[in-house]
PDB file of C-alpha atoms in Angstrom:
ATOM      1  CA  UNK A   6      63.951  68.212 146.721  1.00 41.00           C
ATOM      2  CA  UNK A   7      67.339  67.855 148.524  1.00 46.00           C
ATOM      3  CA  UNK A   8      70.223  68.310 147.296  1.00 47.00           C
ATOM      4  CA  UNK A   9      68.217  70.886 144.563  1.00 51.00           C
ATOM      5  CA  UNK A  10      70.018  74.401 143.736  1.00 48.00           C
ATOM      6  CA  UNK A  11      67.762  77.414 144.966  1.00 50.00           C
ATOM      7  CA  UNK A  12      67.697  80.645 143.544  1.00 49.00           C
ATOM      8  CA  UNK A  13      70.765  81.803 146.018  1.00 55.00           C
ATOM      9  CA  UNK A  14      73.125  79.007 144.097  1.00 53.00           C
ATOM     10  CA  UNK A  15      72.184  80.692 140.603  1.00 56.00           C
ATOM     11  CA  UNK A  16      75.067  82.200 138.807  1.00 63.00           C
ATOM     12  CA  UNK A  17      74.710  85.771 138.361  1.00 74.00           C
ATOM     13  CA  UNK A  18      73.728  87.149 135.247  1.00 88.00           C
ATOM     14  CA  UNK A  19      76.971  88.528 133.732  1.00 95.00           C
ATOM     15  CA  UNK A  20      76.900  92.375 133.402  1.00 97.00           C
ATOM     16  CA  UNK A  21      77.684  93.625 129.703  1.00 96.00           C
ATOM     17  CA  UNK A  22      80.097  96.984 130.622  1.00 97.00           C
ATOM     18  CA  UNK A  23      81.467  98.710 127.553  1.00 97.00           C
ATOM     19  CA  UNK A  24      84.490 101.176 128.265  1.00 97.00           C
ATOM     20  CA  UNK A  25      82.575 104.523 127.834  1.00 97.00           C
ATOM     21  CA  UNK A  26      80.006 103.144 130.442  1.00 97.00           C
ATOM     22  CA  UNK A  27      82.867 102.241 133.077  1.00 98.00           C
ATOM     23  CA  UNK A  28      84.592 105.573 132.617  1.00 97.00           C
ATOM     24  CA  UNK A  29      80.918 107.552 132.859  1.00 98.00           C
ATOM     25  CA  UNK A  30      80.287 105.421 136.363  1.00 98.00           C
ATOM     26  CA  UNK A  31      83.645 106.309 138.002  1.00 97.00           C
ATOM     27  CA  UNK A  32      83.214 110.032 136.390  1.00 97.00           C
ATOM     28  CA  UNK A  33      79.725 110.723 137.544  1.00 98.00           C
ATOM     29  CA  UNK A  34      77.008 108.561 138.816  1.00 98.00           C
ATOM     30  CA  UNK A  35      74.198 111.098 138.177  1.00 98.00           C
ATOM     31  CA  UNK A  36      75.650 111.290 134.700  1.00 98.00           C
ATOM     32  CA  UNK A  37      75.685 107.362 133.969  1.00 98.00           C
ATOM     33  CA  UNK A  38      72.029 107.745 135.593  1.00 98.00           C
ATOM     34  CA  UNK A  39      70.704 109.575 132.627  1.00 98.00           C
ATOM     35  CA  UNK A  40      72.864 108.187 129.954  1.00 97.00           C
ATOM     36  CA  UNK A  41      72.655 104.750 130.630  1.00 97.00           C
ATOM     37  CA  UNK A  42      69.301 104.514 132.878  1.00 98.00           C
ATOM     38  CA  UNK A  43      66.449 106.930 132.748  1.00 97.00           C
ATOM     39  CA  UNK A  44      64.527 106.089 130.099  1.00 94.00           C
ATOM     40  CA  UNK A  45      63.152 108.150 128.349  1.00 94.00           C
ATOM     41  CA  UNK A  46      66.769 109.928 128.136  1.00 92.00           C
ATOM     42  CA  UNK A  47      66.703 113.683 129.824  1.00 96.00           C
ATOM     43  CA  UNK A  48      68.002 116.060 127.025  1.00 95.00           C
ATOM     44  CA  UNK A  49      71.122 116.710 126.596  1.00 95.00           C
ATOM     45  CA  UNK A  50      73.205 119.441 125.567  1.00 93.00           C
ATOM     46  CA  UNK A  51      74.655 120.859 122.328  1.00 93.00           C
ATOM     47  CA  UNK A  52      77.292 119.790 120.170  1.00 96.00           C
ATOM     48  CA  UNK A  53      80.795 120.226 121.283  1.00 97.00           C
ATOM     49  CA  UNK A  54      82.727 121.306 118.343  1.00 98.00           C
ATOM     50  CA  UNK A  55      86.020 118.584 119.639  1.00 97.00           C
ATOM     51  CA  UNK A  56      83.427 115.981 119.719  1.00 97.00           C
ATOM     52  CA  UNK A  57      82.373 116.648 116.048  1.00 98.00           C
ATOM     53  CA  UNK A  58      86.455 116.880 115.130  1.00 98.00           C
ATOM     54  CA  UNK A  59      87.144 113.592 116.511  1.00 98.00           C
ATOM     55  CA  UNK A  60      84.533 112.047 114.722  1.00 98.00           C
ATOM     56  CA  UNK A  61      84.997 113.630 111.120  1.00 98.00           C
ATOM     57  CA  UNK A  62      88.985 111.851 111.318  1.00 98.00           C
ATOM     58  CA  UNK A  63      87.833 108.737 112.459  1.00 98.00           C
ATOM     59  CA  UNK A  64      84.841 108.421 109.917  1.00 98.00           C
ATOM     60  CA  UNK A  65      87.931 109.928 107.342  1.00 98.00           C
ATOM     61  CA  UNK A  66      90.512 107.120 108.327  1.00 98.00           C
ATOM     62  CA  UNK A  67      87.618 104.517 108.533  1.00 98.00           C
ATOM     63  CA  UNK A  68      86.676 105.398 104.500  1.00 98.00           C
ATOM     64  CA  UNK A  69      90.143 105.621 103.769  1.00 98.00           C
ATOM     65  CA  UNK A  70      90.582 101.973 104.550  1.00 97.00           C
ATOM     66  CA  UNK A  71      87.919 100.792 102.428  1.00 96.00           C
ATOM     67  CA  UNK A  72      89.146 102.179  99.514  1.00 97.00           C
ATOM     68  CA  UNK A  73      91.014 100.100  97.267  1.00 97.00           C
ATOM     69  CA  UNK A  74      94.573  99.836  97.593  1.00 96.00           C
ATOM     70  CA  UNK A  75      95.110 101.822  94.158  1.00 96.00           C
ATOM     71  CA  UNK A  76      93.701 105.137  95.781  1.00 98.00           C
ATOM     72  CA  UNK A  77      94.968 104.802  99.444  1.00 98.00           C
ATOM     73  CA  UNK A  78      96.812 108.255  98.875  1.00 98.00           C
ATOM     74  CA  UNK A  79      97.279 111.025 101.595  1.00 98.00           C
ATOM     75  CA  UNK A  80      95.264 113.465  99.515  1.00 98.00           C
ATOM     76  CA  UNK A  81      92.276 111.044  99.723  1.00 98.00           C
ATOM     77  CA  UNK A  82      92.740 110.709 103.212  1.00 98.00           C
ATOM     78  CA  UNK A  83      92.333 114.771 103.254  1.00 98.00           C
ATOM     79  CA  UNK A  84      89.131 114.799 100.712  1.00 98.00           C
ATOM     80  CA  UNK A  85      87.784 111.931 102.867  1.00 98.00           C
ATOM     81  CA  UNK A  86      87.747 115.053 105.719  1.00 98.00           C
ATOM     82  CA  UNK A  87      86.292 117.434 103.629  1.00 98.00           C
ATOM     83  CA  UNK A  88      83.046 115.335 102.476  1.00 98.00           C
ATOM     84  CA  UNK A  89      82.673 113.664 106.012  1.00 98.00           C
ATOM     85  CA  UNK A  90      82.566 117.571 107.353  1.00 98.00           C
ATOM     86  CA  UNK A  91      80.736 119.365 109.619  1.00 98.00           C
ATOM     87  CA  UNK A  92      80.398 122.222 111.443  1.00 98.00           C
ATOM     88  CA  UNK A  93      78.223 121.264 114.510  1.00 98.00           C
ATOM     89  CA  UNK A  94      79.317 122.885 117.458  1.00 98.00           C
ATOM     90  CA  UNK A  95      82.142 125.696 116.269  1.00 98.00           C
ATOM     91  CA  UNK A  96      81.508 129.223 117.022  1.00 98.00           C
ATOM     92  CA  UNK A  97      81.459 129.941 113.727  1.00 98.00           C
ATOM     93  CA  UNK A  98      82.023 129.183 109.751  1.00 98.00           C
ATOM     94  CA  UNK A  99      85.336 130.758 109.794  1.00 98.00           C
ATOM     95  CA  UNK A 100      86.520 128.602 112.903  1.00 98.00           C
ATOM     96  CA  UNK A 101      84.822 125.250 111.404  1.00 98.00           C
ATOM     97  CA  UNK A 102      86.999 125.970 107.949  1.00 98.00           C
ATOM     98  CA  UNK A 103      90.189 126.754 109.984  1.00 98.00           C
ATOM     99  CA  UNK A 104      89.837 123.398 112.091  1.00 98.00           C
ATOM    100  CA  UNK A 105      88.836 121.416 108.753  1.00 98.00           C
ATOM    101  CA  UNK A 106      91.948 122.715 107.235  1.00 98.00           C
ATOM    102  CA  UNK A 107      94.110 121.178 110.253  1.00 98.00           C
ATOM    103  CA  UNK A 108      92.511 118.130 110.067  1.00 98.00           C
ATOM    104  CA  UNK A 109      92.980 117.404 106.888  1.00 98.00           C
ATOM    105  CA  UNK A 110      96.626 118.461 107.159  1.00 98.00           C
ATOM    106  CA  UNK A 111      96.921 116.226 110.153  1.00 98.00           C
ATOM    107  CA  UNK A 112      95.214 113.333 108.390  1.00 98.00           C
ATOM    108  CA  UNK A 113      97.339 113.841 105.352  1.00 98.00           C
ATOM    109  CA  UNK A 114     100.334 113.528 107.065  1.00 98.00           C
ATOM    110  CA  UNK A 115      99.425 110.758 108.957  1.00 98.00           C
ATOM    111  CA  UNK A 116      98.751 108.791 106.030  1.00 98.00           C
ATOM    112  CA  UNK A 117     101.708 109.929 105.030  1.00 98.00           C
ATOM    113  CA  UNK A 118     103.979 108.194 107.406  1.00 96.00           C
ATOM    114  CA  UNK A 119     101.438 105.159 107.840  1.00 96.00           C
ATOM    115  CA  UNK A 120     101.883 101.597 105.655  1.00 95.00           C
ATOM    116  CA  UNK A 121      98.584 101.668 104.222  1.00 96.00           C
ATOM    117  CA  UNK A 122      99.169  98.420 101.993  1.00 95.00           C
ATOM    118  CA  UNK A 123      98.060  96.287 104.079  1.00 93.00           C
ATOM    119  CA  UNK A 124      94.092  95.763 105.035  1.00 96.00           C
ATOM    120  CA  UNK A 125      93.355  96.117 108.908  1.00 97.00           C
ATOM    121  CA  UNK A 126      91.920  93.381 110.096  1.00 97.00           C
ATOM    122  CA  UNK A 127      88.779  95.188 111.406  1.00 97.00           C
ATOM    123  CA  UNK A 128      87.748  98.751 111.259  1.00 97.00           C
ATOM    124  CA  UNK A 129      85.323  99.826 113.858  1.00 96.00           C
ATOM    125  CA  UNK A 130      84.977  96.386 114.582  1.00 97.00           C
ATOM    126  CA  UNK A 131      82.174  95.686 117.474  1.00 97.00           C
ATOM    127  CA  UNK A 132      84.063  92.898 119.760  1.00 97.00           C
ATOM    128  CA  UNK A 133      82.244  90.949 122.625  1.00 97.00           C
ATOM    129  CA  UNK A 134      83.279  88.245 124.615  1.00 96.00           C
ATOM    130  CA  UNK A 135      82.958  87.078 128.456  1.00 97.00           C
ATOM    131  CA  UNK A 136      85.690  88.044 130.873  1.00 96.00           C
ATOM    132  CA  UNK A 137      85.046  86.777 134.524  1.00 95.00           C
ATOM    133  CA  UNK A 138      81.516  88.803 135.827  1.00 97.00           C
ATOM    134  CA  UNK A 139      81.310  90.665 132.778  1.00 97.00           C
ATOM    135  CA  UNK A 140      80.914  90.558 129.249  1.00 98.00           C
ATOM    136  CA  UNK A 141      83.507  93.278 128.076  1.00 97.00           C
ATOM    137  CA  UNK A 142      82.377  94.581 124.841  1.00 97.00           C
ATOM    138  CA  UNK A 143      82.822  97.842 122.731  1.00 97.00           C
ATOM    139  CA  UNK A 144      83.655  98.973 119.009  1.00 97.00           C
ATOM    140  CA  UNK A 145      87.676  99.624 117.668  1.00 98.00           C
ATOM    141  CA  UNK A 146      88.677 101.899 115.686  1.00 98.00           C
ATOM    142  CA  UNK A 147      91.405 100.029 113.947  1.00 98.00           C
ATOM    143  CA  UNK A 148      92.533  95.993 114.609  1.00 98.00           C
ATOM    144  CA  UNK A 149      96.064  95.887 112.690  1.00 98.00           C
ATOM    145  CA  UNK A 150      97.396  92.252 112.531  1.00 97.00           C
ATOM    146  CA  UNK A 151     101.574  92.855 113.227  1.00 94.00           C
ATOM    147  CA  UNK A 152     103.569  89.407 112.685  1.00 91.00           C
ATOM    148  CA  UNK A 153     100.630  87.481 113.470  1.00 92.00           C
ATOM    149  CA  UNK A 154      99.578  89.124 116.223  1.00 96.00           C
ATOM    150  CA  UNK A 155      96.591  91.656 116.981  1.00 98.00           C
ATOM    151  CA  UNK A 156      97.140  95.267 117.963  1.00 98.00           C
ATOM    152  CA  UNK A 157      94.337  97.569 119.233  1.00 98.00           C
ATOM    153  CA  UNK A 158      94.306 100.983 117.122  1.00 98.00           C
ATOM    154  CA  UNK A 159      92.830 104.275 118.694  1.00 98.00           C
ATOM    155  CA  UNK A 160      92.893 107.394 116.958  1.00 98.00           C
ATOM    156  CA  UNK A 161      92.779 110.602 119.318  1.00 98.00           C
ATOM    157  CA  UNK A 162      92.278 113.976 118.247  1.00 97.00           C
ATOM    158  CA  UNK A 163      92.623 116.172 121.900  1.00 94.00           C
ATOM    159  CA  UNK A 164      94.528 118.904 122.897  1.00 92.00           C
ATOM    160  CA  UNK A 165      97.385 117.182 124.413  1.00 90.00           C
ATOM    161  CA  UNK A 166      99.837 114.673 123.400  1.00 87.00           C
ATOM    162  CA  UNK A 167     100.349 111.094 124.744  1.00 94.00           C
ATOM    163  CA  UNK A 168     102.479 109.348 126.670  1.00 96.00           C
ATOM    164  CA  UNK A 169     103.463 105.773 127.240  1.00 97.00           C
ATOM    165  CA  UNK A 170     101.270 105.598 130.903  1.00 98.00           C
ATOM    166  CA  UNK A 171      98.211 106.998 128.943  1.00 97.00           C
ATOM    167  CA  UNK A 172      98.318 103.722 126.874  1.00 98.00           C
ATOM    168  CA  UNK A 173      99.405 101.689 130.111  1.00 98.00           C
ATOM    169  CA  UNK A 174      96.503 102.987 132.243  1.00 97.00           C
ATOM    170  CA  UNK A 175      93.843 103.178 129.324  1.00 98.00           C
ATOM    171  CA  UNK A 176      90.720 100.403 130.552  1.00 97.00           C
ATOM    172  CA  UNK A 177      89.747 101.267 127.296  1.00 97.00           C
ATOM    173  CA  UNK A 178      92.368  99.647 125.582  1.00 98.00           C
ATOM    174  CA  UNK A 179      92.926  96.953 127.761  1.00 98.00           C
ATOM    175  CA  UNK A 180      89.112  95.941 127.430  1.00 98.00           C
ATOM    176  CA  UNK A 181      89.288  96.277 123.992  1.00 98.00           C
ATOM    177  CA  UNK A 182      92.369  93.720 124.361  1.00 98.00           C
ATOM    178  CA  UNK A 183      90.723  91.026 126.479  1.00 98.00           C
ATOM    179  CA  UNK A 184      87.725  91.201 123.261  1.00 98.00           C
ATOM    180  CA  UNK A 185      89.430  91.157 120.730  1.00 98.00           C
ATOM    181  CA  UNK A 186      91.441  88.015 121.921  1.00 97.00           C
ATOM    182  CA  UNK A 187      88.026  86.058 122.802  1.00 95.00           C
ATOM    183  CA  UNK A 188      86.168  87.639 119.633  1.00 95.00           C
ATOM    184  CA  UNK A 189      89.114  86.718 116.953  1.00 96.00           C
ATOM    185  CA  UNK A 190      90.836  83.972 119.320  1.00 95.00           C
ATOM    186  CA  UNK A 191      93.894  85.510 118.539  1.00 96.00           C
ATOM    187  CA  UNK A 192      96.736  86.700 120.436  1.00 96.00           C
ATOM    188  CA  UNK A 193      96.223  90.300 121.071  1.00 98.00           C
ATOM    189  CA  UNK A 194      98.664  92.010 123.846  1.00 97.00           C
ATOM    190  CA  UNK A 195      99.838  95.495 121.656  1.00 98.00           C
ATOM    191  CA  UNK A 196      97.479  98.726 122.530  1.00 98.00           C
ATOM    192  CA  UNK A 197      98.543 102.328 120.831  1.00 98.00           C
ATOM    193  CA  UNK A 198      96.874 105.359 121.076  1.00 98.00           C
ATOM    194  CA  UNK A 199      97.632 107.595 117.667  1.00 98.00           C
ATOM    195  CA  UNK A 200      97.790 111.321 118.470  1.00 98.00           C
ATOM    196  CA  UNK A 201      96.419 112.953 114.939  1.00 97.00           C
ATOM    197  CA  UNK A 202      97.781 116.427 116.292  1.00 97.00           C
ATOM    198  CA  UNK A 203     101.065 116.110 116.358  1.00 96.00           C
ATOM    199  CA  UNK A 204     101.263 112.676 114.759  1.00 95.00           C
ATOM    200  CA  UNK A 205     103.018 110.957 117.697  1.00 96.00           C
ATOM    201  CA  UNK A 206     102.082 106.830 118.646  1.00 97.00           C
ATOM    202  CA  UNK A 207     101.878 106.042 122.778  1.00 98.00           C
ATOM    203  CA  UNK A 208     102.489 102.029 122.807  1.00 98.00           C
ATOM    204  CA  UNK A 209     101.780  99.892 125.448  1.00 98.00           C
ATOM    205  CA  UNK A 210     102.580  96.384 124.952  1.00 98.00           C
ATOM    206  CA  UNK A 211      99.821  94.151 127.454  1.00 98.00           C
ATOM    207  CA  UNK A 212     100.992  91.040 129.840  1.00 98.00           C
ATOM    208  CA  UNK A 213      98.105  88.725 130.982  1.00 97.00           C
ATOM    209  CA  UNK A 214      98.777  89.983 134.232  1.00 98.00           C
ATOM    210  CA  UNK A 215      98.312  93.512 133.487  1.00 98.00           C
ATOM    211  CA  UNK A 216      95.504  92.452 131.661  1.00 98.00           C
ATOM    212  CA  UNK A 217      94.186  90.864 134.729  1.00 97.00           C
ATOM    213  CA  UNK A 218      94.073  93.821 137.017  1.00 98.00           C
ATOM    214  CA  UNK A 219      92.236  95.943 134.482  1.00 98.00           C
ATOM    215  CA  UNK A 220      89.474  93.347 134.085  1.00 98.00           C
ATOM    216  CA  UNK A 221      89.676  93.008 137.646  1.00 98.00           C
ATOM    217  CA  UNK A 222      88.963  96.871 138.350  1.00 97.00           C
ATOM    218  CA  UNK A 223      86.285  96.665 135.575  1.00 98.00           C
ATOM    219  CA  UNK A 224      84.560  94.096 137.323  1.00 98.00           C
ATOM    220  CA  UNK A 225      84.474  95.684 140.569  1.00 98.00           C
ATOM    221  CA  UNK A 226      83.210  98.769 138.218  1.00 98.00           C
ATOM    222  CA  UNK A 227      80.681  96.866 136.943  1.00 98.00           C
ATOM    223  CA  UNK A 228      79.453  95.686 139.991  1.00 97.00           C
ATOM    224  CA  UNK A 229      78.642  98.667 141.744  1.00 97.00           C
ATOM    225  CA  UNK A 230      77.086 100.097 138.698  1.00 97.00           C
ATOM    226  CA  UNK A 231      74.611  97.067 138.313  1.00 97.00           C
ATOM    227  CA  UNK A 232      73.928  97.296 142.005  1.00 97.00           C
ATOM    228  CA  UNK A 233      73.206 100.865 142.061  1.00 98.00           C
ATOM    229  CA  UNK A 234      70.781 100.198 138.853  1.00 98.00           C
ATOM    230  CA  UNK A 235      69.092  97.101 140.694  1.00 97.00           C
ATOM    231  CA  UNK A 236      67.997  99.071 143.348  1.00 98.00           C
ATOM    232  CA  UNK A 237      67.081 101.960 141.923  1.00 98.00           C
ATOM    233  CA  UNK A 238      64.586  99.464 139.755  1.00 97.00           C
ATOM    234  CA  UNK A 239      63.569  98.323 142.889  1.00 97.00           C
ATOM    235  CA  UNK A 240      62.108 101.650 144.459  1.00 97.00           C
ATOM    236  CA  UNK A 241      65.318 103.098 145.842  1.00 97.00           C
ATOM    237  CA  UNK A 242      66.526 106.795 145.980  1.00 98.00           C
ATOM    238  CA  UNK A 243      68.147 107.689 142.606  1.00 97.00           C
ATOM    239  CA  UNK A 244      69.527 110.790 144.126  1.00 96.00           C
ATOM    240  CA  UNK A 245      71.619 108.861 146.821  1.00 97.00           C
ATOM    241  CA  UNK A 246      72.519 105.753 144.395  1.00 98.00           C
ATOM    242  CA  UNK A 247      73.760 107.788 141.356  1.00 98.00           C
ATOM    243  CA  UNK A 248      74.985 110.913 143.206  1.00 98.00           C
ATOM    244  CA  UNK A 249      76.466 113.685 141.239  1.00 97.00           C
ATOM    245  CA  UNK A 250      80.605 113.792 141.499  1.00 96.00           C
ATOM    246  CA  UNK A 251      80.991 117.550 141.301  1.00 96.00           C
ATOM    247  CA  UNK A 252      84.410 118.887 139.134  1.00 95.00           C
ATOM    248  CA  UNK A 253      85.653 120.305 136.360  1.00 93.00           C
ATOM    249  CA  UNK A 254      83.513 118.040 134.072  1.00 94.00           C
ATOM    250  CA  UNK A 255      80.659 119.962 135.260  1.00 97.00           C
ATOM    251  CA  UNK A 256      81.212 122.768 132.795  1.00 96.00           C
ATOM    252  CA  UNK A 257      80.960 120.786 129.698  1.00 95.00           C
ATOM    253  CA  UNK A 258      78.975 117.900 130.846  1.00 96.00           C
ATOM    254  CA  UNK A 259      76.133 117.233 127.981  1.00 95.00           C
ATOM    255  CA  UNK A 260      73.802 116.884 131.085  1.00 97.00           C
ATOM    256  CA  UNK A 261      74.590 120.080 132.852  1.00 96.00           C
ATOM    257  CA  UNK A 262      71.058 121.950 132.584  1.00 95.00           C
ATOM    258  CA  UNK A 263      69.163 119.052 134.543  1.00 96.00           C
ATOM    259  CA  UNK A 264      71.598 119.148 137.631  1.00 97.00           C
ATOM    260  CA  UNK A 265      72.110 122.282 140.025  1.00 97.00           C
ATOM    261  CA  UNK A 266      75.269 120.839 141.835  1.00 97.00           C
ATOM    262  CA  UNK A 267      77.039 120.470 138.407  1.00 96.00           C
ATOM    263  CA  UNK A 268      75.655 124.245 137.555  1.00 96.00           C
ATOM    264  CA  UNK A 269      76.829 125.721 140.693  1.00 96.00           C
ATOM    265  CA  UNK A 270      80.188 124.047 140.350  1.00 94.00           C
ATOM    266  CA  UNK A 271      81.333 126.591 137.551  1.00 92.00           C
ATOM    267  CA  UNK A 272      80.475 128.505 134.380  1.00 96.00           C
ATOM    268  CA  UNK A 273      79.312 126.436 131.123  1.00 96.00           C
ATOM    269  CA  UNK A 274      82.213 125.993 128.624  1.00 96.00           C
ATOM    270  CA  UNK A 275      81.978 126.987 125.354  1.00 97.00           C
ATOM    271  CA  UNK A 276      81.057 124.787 122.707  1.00 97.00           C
ATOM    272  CA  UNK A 277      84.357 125.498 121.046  1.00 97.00           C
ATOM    273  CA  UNK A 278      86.348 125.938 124.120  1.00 96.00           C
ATOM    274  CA  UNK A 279      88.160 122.091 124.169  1.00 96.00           C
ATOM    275  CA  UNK A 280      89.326 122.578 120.435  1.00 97.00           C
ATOM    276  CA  UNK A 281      93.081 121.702 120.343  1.00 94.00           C
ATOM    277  CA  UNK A 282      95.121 124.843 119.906  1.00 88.00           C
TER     278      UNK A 282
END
């Protein structure tokens, strides 16, 4: 029938991207392969004991924040540690007590010098929401709501402290941003990345152009990831379409024993061996 739309004049299906799939793409193909793709998953690797430390303070500060306002103290943050413990991944029970301690110090403190009167607006909050070719989606740790306005909250817990440019550059963040604003419709511009270590806040405060070019980067992202997976449904050569990008990763990469390049690149770290000092 003229003047009819065919198939070429569809729009395209919009690709759902969440940060941690963007940054396994541009990290590794191969890796995004069997995270995101083969199915059933190849197994992966052990614990990492940094992994399992990150996630003890962030299920901590998420508990902490439920409780009512009456017991928001920093000593419940640090019990809040203690019963949301575990040891998976440390070399040993000595090491997993030692790190335990710390963290409950740094939570403690952090607490300490944090207003914890007020309720966060979300806490591990799941946004999702359009944004040009993709739908940009992925789960906060903390939504604070500052003068009317929503800031993006992301506890870290690694061995070095952040700066300014880490919350600039962070696609995370900015994704998280560009959700939250759709999700909530609320004004959302303020990212900060909150160091647990050594208790020090990295602040970035969004414009909608900077906001553009990281959604603009995550499309392109997006694109090639969707392409590669497209084809590879389609009979092509998963080997040449998700190839393996070869570096330091390599040695604690939770994917390590199914790929020789990533072997031969270097020794296996230790479970225990990205611990903060």
């Amino acid at each position: 029938m003229q003047g009819q739309l065919g198939f070429d004049s569809m729009p395209k299906k919009l690709v759902r991207v969440t940060p941690s799939k963007l940054a396994t793409w541009m990290d590794c193909p191969r890796r995004y392969r069997m995270t995101y793709v083969d199915r059933p998953a190849p197994q992966r690797g052990g614990a990492y004991a940094h992994s399992t430390l990150g996630a003890v303070v962030h299920n901590a500060l998420r508990a902490f924040f439920d409780l009512p306002l009456e017991k928001r103290t920093p000593e419940a943050g640090a019990a809040l540690v203690t019963t949301h413990w575990k040891d998976d991944g440390f070399a040993d029970s000595a090491q997993a007590a030692t790190y335990r301690d710390r963290a409950r110090e740094w939570v403690a403190r952090y607490l300490a010098e944090t207003d914890v009167t007020v309720d966060p607006v979300g806490l591990e909050r799941w946004v999702s929401a359009p944004a040009g070719t993709i739908v940009a989606e992925g789960r906060v740790d903390r939504i604070d709501d500052r003068q009317g306005e929503l800031v993006i909250i992301d506890y870290k817990t690694g061995r070095q402290a952040l700066t300014t440019d880490d919350a600039r550059g962070s696609q995370a963040l900015a994704m998280y941003a560009i959700a939250t604003t759709r999700t909530l419709r609320r004004k959302c511009r303020r990212v900060e990345l909150h160091h647990l270590p050594t208790g020090e806040v990295a602040v970035w405060e969004h414009t909608d152009e900077s906001l553009a070019r990281h959604q603009a980067r995550a499309e392109e992202t997006a694109e090639e990831l969707q392409l590669a997976t497209d084809t590879l449904e389609a009979g092509g050569d998963p080997d040449v379409l998700f190839p393996p990008q070869v570096g330091r990763q390599c040695s604690w990469c939770d994917f390590r024993r199914h790929c020789p390049e990533g072997q031969a690149a270097g020794p296996p770290t230790a479970p225990w061996g990205m611990l903060p000092p």
